[in-house]
mmCIF file with all atom_site columns, C-alpha atoms in Angstrom:
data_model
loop_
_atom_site.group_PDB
_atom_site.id
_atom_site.type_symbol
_atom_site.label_atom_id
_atom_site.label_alt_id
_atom_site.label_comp_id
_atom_site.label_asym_id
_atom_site.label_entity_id
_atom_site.label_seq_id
_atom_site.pdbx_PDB_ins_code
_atom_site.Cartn_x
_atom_site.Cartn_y
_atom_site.Cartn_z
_atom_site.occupancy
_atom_site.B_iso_or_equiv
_atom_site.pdbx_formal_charge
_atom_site.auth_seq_id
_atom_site.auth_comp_id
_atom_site.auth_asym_id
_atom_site.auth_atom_id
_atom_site.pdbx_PDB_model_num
ATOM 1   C CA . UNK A 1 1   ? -89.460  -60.195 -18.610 1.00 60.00 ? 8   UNK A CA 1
ATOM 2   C CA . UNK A 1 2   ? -86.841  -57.525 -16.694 1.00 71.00 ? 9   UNK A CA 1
ATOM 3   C CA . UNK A 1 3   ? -84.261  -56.368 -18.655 1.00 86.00 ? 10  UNK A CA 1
ATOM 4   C CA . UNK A 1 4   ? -80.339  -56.286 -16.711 1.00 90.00 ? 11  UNK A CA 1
ATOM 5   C CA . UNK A 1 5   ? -81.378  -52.491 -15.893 1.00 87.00 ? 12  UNK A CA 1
ATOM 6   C CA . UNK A 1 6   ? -84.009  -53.395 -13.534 1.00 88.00 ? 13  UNK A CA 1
ATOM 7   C CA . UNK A 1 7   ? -83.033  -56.200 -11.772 1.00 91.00 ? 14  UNK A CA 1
ATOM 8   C CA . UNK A 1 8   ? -80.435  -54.224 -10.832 1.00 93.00 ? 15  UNK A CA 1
ATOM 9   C CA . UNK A 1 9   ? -82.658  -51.152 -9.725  1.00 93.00 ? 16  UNK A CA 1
ATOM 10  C CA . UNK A 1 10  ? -84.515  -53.552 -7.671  1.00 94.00 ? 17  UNK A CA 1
ATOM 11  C CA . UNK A 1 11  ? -81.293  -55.045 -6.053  1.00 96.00 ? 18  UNK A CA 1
ATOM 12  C CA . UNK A 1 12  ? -80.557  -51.457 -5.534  1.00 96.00 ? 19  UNK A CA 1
ATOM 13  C CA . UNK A 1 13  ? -83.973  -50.936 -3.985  1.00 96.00 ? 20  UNK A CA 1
ATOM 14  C CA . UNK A 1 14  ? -83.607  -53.921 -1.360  1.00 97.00 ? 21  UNK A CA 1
ATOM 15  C CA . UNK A 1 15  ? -79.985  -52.914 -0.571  1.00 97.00 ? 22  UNK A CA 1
ATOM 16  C CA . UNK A 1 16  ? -81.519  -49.269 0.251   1.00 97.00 ? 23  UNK A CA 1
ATOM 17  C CA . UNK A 1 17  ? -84.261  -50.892 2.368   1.00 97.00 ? 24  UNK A CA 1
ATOM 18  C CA . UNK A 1 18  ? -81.844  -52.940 3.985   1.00 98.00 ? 25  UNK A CA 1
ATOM 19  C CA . UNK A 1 19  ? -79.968  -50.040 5.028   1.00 98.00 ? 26  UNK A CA 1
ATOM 20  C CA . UNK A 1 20  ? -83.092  -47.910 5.766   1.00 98.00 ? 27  UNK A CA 1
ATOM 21  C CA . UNK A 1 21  ? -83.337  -51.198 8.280   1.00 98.00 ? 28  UNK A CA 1
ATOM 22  C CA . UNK A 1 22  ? -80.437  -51.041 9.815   1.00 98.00 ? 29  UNK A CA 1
ATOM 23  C CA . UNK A 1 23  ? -80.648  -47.162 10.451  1.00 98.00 ? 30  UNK A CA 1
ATOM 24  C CA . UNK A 1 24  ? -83.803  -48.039 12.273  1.00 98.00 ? 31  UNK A CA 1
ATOM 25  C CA . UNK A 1 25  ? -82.617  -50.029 14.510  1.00 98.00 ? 32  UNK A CA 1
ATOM 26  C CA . UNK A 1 26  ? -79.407  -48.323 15.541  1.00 98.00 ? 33  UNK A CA 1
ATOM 27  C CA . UNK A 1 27  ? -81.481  -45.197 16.109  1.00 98.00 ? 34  UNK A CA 1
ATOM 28  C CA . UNK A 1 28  ? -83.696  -47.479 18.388  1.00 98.00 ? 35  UNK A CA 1
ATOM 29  C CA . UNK A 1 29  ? -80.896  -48.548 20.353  1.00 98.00 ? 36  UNK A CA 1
ATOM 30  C CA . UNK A 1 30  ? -79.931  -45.181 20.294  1.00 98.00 ? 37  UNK A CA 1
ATOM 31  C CA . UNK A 1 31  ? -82.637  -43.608 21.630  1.00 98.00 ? 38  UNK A CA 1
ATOM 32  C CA . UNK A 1 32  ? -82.458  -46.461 23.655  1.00 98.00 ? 39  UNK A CA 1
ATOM 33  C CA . UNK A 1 33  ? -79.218  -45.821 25.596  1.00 98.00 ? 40  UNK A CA 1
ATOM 34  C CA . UNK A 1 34  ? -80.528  -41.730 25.448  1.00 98.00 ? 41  UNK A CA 1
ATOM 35  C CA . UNK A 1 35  ? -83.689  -42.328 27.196  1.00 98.00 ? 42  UNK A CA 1
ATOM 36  C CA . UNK A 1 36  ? -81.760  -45.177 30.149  1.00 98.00 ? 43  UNK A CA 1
ATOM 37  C CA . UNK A 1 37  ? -78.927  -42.193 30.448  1.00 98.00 ? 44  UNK A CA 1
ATOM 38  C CA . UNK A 1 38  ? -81.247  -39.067 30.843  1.00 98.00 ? 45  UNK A CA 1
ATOM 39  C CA . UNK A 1 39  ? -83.152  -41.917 33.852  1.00 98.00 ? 46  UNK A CA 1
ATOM 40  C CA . UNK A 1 40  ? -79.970  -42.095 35.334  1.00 98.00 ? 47  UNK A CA 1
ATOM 41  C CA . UNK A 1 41  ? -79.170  -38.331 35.268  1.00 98.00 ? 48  UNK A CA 1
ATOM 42  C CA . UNK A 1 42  ? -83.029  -37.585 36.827  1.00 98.00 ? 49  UNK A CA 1
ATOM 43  C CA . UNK A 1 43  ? -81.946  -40.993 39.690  1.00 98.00 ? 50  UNK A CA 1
ATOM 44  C CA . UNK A 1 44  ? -78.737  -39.034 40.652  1.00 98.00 ? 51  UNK A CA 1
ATOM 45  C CA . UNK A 1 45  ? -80.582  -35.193 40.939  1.00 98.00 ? 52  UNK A CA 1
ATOM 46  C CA . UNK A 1 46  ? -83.351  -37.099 42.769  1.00 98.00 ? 53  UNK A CA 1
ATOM 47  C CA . UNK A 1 47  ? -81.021  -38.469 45.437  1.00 97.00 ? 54  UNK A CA 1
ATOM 48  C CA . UNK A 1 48  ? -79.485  -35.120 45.835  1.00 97.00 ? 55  UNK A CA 1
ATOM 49  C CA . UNK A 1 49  ? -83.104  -34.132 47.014  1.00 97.00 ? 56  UNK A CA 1
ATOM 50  C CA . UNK A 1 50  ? -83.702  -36.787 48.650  1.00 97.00 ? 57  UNK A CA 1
ATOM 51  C CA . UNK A 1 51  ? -80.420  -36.819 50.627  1.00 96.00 ? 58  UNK A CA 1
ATOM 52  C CA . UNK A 1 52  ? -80.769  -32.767 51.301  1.00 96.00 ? 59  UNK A CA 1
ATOM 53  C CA . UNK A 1 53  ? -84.333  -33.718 52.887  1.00 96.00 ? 60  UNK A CA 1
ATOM 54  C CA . UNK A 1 54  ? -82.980  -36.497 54.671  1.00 95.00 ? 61  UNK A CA 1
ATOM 55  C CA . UNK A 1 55  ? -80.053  -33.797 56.096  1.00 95.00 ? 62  UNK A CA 1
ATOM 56  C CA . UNK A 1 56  ? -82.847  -31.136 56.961  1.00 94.00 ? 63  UNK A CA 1
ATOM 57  C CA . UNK A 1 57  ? -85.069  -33.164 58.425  1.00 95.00 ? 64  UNK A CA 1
ATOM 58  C CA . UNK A 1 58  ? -82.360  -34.794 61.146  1.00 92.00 ? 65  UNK A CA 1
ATOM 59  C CA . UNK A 1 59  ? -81.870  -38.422 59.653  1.00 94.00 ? 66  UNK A CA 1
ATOM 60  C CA . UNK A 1 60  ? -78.591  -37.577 58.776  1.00 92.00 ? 67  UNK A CA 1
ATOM 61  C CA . UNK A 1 61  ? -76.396  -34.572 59.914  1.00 94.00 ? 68  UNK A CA 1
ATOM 62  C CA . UNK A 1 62  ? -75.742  -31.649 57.467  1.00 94.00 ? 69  UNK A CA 1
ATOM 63  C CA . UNK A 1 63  ? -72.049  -32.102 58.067  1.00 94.00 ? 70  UNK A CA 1
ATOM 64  C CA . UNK A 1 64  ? -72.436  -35.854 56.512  1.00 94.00 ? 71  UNK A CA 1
ATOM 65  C CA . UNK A 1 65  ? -74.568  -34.290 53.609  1.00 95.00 ? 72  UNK A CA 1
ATOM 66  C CA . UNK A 1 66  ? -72.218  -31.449 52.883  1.00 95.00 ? 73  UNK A CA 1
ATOM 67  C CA . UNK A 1 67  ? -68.905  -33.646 52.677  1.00 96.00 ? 74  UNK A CA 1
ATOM 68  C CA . UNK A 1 68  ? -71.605  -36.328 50.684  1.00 96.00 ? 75  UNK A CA 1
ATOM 69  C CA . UNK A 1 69  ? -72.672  -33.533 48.276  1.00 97.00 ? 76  UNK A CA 1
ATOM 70  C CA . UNK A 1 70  ? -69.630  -32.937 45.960  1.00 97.00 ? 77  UNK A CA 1
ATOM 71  C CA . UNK A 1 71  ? -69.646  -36.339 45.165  1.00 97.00 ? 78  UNK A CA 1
ATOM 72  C CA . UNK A 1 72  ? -73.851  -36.457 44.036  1.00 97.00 ? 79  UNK A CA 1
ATOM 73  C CA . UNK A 1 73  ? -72.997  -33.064 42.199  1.00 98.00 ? 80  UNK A CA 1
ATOM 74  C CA . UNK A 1 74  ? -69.850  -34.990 40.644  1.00 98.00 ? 81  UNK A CA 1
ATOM 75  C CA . UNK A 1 75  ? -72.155  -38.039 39.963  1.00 98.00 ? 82  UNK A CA 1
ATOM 76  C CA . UNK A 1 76  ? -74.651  -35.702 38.273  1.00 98.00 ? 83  UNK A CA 1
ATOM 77  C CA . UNK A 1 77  ? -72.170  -34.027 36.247  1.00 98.00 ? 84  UNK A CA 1
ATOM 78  C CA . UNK A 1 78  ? -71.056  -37.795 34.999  1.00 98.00 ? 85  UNK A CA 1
ATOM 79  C CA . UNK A 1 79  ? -74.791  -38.723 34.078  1.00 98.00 ? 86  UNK A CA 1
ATOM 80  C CA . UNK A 1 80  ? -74.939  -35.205 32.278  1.00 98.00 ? 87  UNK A CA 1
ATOM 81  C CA . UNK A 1 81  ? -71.784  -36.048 30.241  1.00 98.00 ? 88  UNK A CA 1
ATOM 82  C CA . UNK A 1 82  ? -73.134  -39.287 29.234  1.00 98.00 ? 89  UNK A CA 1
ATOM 83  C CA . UNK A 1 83  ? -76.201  -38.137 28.342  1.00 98.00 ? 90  UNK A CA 1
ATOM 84  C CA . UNK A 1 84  ? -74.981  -35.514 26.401  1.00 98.00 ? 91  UNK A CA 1
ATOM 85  C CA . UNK A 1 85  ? -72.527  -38.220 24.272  1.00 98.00 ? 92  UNK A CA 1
ATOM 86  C CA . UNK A 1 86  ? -76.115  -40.508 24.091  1.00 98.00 ? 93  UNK A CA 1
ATOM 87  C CA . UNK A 1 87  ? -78.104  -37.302 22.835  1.00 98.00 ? 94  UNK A CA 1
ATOM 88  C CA . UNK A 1 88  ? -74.962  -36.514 20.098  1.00 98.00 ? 95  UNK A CA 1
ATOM 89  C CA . UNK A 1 89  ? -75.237  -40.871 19.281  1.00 98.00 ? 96  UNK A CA 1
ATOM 90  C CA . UNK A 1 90  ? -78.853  -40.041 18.873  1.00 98.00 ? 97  UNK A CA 1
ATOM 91  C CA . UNK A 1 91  ? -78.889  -36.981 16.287  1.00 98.00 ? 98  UNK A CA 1
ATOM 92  C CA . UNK A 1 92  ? -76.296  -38.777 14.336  1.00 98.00 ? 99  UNK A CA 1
ATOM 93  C CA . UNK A 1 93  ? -78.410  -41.889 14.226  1.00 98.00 ? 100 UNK A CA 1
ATOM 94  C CA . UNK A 1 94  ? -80.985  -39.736 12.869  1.00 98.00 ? 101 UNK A CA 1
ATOM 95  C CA . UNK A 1 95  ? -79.492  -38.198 10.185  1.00 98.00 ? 102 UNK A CA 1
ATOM 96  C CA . UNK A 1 96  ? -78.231  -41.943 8.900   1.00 98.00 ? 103 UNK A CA 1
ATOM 97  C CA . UNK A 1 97  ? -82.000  -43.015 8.653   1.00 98.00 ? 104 UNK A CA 1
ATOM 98  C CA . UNK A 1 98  ? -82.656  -39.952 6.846   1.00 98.00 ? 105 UNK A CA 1
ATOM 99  C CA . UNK A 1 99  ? -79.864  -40.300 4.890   1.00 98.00 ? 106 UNK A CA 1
ATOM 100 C CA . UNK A 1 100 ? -80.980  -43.763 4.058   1.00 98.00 ? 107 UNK A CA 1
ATOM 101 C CA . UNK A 1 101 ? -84.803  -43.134 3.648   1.00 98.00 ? 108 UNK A CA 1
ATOM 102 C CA . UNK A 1 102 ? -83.544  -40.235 0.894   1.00 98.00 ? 109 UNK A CA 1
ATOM 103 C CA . UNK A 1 103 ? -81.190  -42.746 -0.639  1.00 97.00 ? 110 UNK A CA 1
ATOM 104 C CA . UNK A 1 104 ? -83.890  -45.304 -1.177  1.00 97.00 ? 111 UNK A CA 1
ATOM 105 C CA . UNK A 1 105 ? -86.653  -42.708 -1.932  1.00 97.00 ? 112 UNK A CA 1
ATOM 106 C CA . UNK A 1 106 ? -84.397  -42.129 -4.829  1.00 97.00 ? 113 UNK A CA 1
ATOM 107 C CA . UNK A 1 107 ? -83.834  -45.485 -6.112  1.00 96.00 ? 114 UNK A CA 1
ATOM 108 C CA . UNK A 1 108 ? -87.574  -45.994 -5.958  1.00 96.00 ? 115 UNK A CA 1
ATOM 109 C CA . UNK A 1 109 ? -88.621  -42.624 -7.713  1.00 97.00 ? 116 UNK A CA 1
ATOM 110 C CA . UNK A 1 110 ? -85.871  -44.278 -10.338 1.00 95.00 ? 117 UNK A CA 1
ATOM 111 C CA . UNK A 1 111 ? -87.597  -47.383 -10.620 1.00 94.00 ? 118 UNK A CA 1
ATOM 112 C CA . UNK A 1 112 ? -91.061  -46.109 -10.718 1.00 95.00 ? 119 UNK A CA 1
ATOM 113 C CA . UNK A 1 113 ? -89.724  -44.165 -13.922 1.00 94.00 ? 120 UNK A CA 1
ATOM 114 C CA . UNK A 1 114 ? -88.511  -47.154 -15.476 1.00 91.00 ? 121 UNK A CA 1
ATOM 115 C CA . UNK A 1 115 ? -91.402  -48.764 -14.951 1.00 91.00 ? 122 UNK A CA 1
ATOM 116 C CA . UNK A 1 116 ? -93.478  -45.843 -16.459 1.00 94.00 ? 123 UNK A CA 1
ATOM 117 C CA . UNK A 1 117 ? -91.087  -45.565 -19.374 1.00 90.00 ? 124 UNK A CA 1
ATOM 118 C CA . UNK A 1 118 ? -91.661  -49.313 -20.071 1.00 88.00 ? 125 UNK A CA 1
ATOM 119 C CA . UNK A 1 119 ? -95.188  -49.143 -19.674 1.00 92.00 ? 126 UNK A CA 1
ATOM 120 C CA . UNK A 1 120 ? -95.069  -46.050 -21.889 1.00 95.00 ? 127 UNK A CA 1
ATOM 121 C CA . UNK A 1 121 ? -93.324  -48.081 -24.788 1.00 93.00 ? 128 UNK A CA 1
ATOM 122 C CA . UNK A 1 122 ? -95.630  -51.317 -24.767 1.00 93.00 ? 129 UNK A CA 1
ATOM 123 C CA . UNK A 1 123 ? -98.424  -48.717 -24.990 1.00 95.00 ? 130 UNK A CA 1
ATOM 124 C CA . UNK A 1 124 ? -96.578  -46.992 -28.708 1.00 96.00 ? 131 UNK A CA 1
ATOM 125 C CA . UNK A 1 125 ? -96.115  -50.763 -29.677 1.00 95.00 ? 132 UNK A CA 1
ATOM 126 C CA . UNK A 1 126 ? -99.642  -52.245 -28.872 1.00 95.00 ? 133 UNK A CA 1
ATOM 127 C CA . UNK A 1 127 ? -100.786 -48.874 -30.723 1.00 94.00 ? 134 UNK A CA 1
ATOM 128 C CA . UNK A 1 128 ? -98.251  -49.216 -33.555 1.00 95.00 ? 135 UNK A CA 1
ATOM 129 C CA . UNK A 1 129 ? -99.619  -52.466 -33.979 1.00 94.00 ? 136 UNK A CA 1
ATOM 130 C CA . UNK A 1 130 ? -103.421 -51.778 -33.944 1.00 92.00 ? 137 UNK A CA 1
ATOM 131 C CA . UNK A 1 131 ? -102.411 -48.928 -36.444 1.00 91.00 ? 138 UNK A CA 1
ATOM 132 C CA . UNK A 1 132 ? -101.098 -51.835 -38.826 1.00 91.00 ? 139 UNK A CA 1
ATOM 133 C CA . UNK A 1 133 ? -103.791 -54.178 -38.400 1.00 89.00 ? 140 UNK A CA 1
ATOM 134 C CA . UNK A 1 134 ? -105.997 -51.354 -39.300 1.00 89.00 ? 141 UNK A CA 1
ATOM 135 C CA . UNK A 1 135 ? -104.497 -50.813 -42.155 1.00 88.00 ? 142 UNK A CA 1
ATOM 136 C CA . UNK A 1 136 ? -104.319 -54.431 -43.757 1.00 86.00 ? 143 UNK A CA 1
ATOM 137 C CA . UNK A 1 137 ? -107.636 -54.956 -42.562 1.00 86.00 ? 144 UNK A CA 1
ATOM 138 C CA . UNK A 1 138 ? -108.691 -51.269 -44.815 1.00 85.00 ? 145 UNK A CA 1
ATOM 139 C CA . UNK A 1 139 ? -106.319 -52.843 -47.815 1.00 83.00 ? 146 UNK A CA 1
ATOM 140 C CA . UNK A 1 140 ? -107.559 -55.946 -47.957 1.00 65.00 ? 147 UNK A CA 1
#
């Protein structure tokens, strides 16, 4: 039977798993919202190209690409920002499931010596008892 001090070590425990969870899947969405913002910033550089090739190659006049161009650089620059603000979502992310995995690393290294403590005292009483047995039985 548990005693009050660890059913509440293993309510701790599934609250710590819970939010061990929870870290996971922000940082998934996270990573997520990174990985779609870092596609968009490659899209943007790769129309640049493929605009500058289209220029140099006479589908489009170089006077069309250079007033055009200011606005792929700006569009870049955008994609860069939000990728930089997904990347900084990202590493915080991280550092919450870390946080959590330490937290509830913790509360289980507290558990597991609880449980050896326990297991540590039935093992004096079983052998307190034998030791009494054994010495009726020697009496008698």
């Amino acid at each position: 039977m548990m005693d009050a001090r660890t059913r509440a070590l293993q309510a701790l425990i599934r609250l710590r798993q819970t939010e061990v969870d929870q870290a996971k899947t922000a940082l998934a969405e996270a990573v997520g919202k990174e990985n779609a913002a870092l596609d968009l910033v490659e899209k943007r550089r790769a129309l640049i190209e493929s605009e500058q090739e289209r220029a140099v190659s006479g589908q489009v006049s170089m006077d069309d690409f250079r007033t055009w161009l200011p606005a792929g650089r700006d569009a870049v620059e955008q994609a860069q920002k939000a990728l930089s603000a997904a990347r900084q979502v990202s590493d915080q992310a991280r550092e919450v499931l870390i946080q959590a995995n330490a937290a509830q690393k913790a509360a289980q290294a507290i558990m597991d010596r609880r449980l050896e403590e326990e297991a540590e005292t039935r093992a004096r009483r079983e052998q307190t008892e034998i030791d009494d047995l054994s010495r009726r039985n020697r009496m008698g």
